[in-house]
Backbone as JSON Lines, residues from 0, in Angstrom:
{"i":0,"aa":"X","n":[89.96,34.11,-161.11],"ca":[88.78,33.7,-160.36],"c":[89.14,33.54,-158.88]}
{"i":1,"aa":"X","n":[88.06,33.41,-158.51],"ca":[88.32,33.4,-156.43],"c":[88.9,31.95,-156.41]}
{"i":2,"aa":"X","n":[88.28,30.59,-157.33],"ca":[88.68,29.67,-156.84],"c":[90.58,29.9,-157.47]}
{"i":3,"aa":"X","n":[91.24,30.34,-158.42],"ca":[92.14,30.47,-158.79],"c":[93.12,31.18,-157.43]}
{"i":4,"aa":"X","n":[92.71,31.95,-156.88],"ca":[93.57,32.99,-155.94],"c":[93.24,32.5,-154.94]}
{"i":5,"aa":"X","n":[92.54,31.77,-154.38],"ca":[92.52,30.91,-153.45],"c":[93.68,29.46,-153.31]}
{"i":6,"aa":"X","n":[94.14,29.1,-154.68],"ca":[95.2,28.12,-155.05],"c":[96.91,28.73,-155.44]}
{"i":7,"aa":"X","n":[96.54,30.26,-155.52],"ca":[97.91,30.82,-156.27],"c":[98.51,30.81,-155.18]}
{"i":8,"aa":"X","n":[100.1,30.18,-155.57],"ca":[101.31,30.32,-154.45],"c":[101.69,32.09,-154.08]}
{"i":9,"aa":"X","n":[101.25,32.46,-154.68],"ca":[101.55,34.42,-153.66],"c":[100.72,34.19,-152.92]}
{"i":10,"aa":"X","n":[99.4,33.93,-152.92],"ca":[97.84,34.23,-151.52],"c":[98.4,33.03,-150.61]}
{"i":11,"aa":"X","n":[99.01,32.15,-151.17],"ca":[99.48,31.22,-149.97],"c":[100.5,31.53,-149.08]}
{"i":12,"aa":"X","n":[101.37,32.14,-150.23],"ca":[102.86,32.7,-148.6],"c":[102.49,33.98,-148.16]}
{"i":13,"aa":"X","n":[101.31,34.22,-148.59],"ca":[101.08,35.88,-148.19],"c":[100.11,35.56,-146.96]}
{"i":14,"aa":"X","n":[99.98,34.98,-146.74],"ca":[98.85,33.95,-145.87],"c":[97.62,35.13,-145.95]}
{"i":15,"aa":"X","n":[97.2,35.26,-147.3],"ca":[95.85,35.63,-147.55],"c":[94.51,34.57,-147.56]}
{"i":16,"aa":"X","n":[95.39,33.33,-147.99],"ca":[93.93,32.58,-147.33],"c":[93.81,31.86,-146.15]}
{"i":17,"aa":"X","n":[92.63,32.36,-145.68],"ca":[92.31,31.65,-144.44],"c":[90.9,31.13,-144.5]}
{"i":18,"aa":"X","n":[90.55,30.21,-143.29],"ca":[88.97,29.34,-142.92],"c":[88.74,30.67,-141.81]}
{"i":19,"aa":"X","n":[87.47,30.53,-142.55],"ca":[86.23,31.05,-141.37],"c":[84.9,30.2,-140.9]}
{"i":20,"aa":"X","n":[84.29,30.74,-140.02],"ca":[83.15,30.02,-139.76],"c":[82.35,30.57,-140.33]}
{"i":21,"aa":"X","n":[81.41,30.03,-141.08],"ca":[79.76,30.48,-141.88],"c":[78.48,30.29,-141.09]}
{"i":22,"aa":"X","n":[77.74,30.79,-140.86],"ca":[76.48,30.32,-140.33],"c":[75.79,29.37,-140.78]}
{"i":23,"aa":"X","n":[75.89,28.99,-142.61],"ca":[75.4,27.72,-142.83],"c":[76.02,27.09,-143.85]}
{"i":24,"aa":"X","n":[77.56,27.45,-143.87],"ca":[78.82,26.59,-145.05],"c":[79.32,25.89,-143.72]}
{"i":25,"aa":"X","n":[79.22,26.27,-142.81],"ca":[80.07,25.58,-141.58],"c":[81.8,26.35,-142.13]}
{"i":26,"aa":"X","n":[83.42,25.56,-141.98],"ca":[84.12,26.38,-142.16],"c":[84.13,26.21,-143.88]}
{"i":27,"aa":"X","n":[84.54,27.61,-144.15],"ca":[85.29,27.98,-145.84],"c":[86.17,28.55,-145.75]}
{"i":28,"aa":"X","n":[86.96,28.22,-146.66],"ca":[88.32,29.51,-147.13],"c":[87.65,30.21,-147.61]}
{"i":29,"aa":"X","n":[88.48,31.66,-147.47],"ca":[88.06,32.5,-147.67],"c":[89.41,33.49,-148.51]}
{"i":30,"aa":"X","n":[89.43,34.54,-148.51],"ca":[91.0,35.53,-148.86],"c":[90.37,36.42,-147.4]}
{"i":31,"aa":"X","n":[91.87,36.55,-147.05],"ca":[92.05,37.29,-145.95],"c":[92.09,39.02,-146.03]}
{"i":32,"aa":"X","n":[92.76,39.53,-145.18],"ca":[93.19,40.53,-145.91],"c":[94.28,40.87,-146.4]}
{"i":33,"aa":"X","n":[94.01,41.68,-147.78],"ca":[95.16,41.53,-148.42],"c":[95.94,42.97,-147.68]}
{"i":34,"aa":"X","n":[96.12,43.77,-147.26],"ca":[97.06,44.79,-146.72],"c":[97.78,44.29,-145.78]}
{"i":35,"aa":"X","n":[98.77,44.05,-145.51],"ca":[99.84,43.7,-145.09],"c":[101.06,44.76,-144.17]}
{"i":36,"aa":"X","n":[100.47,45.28,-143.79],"ca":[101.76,46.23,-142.55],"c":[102.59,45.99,-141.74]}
{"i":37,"aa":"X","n":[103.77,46.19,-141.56],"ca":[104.37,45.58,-140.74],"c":[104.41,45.62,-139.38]}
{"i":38,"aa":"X","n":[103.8,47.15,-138.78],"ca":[103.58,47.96,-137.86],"c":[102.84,47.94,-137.09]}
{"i":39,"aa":"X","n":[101.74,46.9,-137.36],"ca":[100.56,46.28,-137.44],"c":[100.23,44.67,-137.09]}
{"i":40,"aa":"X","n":[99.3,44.59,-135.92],"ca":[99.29,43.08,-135.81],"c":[98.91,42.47,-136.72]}
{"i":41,"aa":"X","n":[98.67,40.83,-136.59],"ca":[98.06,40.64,-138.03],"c":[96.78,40.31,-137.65]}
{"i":42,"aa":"X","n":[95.63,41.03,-138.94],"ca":[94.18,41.01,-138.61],"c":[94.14,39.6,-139.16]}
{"i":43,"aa":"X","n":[92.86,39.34,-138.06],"ca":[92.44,37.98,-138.19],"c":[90.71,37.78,-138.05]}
{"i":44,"aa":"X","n":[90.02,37.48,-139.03],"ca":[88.91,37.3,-139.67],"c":[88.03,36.14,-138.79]}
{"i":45,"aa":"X","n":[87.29,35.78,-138.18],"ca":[86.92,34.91,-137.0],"c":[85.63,34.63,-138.05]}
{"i":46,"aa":"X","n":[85.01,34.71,-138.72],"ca":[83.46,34.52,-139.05],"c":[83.42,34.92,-140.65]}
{"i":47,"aa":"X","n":[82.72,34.26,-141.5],"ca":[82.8,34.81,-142.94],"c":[81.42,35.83,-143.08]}
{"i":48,"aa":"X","n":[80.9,36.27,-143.95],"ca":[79.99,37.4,-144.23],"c":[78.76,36.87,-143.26]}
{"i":49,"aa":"X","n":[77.83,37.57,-142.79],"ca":[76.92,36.83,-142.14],"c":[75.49,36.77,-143.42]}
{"i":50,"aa":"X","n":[74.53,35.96,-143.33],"ca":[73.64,35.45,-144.35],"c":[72.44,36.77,-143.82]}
{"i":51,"aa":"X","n":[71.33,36.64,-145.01],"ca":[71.09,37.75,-145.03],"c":[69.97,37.86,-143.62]}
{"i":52,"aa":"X","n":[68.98,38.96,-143.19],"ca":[68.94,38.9,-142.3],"c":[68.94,38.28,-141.02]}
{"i":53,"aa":"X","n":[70.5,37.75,-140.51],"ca":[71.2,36.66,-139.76],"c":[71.24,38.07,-138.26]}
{"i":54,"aa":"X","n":[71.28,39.13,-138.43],"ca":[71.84,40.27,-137.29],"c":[70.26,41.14,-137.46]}
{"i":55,"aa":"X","n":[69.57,41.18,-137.9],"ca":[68.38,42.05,-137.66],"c":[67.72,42.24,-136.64]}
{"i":56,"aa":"X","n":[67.62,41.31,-135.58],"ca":[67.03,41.34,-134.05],"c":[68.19,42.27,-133.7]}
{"i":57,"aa":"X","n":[69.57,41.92,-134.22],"ca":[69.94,42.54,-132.77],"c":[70.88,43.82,-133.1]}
{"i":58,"aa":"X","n":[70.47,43.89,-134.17],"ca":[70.46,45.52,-134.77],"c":[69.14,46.85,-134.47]}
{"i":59,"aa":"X","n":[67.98,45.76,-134.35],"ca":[66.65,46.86,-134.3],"c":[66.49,46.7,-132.22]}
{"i":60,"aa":"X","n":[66.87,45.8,-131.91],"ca":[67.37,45.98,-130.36],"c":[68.35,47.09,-130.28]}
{"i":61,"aa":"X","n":[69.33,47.28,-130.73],"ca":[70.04,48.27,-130.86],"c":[69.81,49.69,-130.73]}
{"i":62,"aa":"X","n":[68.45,49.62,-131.69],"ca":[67.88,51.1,-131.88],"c":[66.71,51.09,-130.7]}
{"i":63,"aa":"X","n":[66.33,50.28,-129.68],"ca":[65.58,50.28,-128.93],"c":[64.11,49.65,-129.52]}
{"i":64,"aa":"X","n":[64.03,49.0,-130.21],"ca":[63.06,48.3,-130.55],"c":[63.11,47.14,-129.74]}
{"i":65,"aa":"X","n":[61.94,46.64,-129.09],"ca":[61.3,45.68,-128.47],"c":[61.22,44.27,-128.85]}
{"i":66,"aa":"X","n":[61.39,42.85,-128.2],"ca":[61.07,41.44,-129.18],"c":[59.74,41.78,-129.59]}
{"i":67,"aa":"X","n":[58.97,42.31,-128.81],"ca":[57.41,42.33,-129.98],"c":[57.61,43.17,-130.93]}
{"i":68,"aa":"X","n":[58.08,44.36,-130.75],"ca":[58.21,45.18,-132.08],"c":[58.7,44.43,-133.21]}
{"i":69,"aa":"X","n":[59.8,43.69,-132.71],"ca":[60.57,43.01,-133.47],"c":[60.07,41.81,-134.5]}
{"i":70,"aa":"X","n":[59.14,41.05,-134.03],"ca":[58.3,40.25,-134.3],"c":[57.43,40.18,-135.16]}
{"i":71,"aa":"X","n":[56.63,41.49,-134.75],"ca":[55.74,42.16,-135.72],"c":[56.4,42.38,-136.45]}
{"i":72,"aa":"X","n":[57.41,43.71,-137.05],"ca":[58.01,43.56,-138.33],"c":[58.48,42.63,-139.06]}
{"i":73,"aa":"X","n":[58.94,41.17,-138.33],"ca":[59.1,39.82,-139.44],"c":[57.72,39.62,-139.79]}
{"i":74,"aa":"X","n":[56.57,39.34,-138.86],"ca":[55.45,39.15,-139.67],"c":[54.82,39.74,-140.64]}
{"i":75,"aa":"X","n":[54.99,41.22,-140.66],"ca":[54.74,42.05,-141.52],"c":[55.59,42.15,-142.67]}
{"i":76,"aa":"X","n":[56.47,41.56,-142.8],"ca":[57.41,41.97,-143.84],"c":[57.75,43.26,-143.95]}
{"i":77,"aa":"X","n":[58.01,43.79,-142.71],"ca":[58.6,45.31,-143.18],"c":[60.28,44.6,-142.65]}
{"i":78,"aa":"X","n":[60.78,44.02,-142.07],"ca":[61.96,43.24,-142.29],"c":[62.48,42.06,-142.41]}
{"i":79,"aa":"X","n":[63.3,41.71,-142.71],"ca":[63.49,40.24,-143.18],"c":[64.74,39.47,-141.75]}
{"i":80,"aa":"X","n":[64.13,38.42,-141.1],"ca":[65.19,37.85,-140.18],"c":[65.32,36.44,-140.57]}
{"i":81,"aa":"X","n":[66.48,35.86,-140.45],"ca":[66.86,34.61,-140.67],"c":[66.64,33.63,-139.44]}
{"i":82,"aa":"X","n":[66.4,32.76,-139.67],"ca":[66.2,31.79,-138.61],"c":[67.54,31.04,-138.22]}
């Protein structure tokens, strides 16, 4: 289980687990990544998954969509944004 490999002494000296910030857990452990290179700095994880439409403004900004465009599609339910 995640809570199991989150406690196993390999994910611990492997320093696979680490805290991230959540948008609404505040921080959690998490598992890091598990690939390990030596050649390679070590990646480091700043933020855990983001919640569901948490990036939709500023993804459809992206594509050149407008805050009103933008707006309208939350009201319409043609997309979903998180508050």
């Amino acid at each position: 289980s995640v809570g199991e490999m989150l406690e196993h002494p390999h994910s611990l000296a492997r320093d696979m687990v680490i805290e991230v910030d959540h948008a609404r857990l505040g921080s959690v452990r998490s598992l890091g990544m598990p690939v390990k290179l030596s050649s390679l700095e070590k990646s480091e994880l700043k933020t855990g998954a983001p919640v569901l439409g948490q990036h939709t403004g500023e993804v459809l900004s992206e594509f050149g969509y407008s805050q009103e465009e933008i707006s309208e599609f939350v009201k319409d339910n043609v997309v979903f944004s998180s508050p």
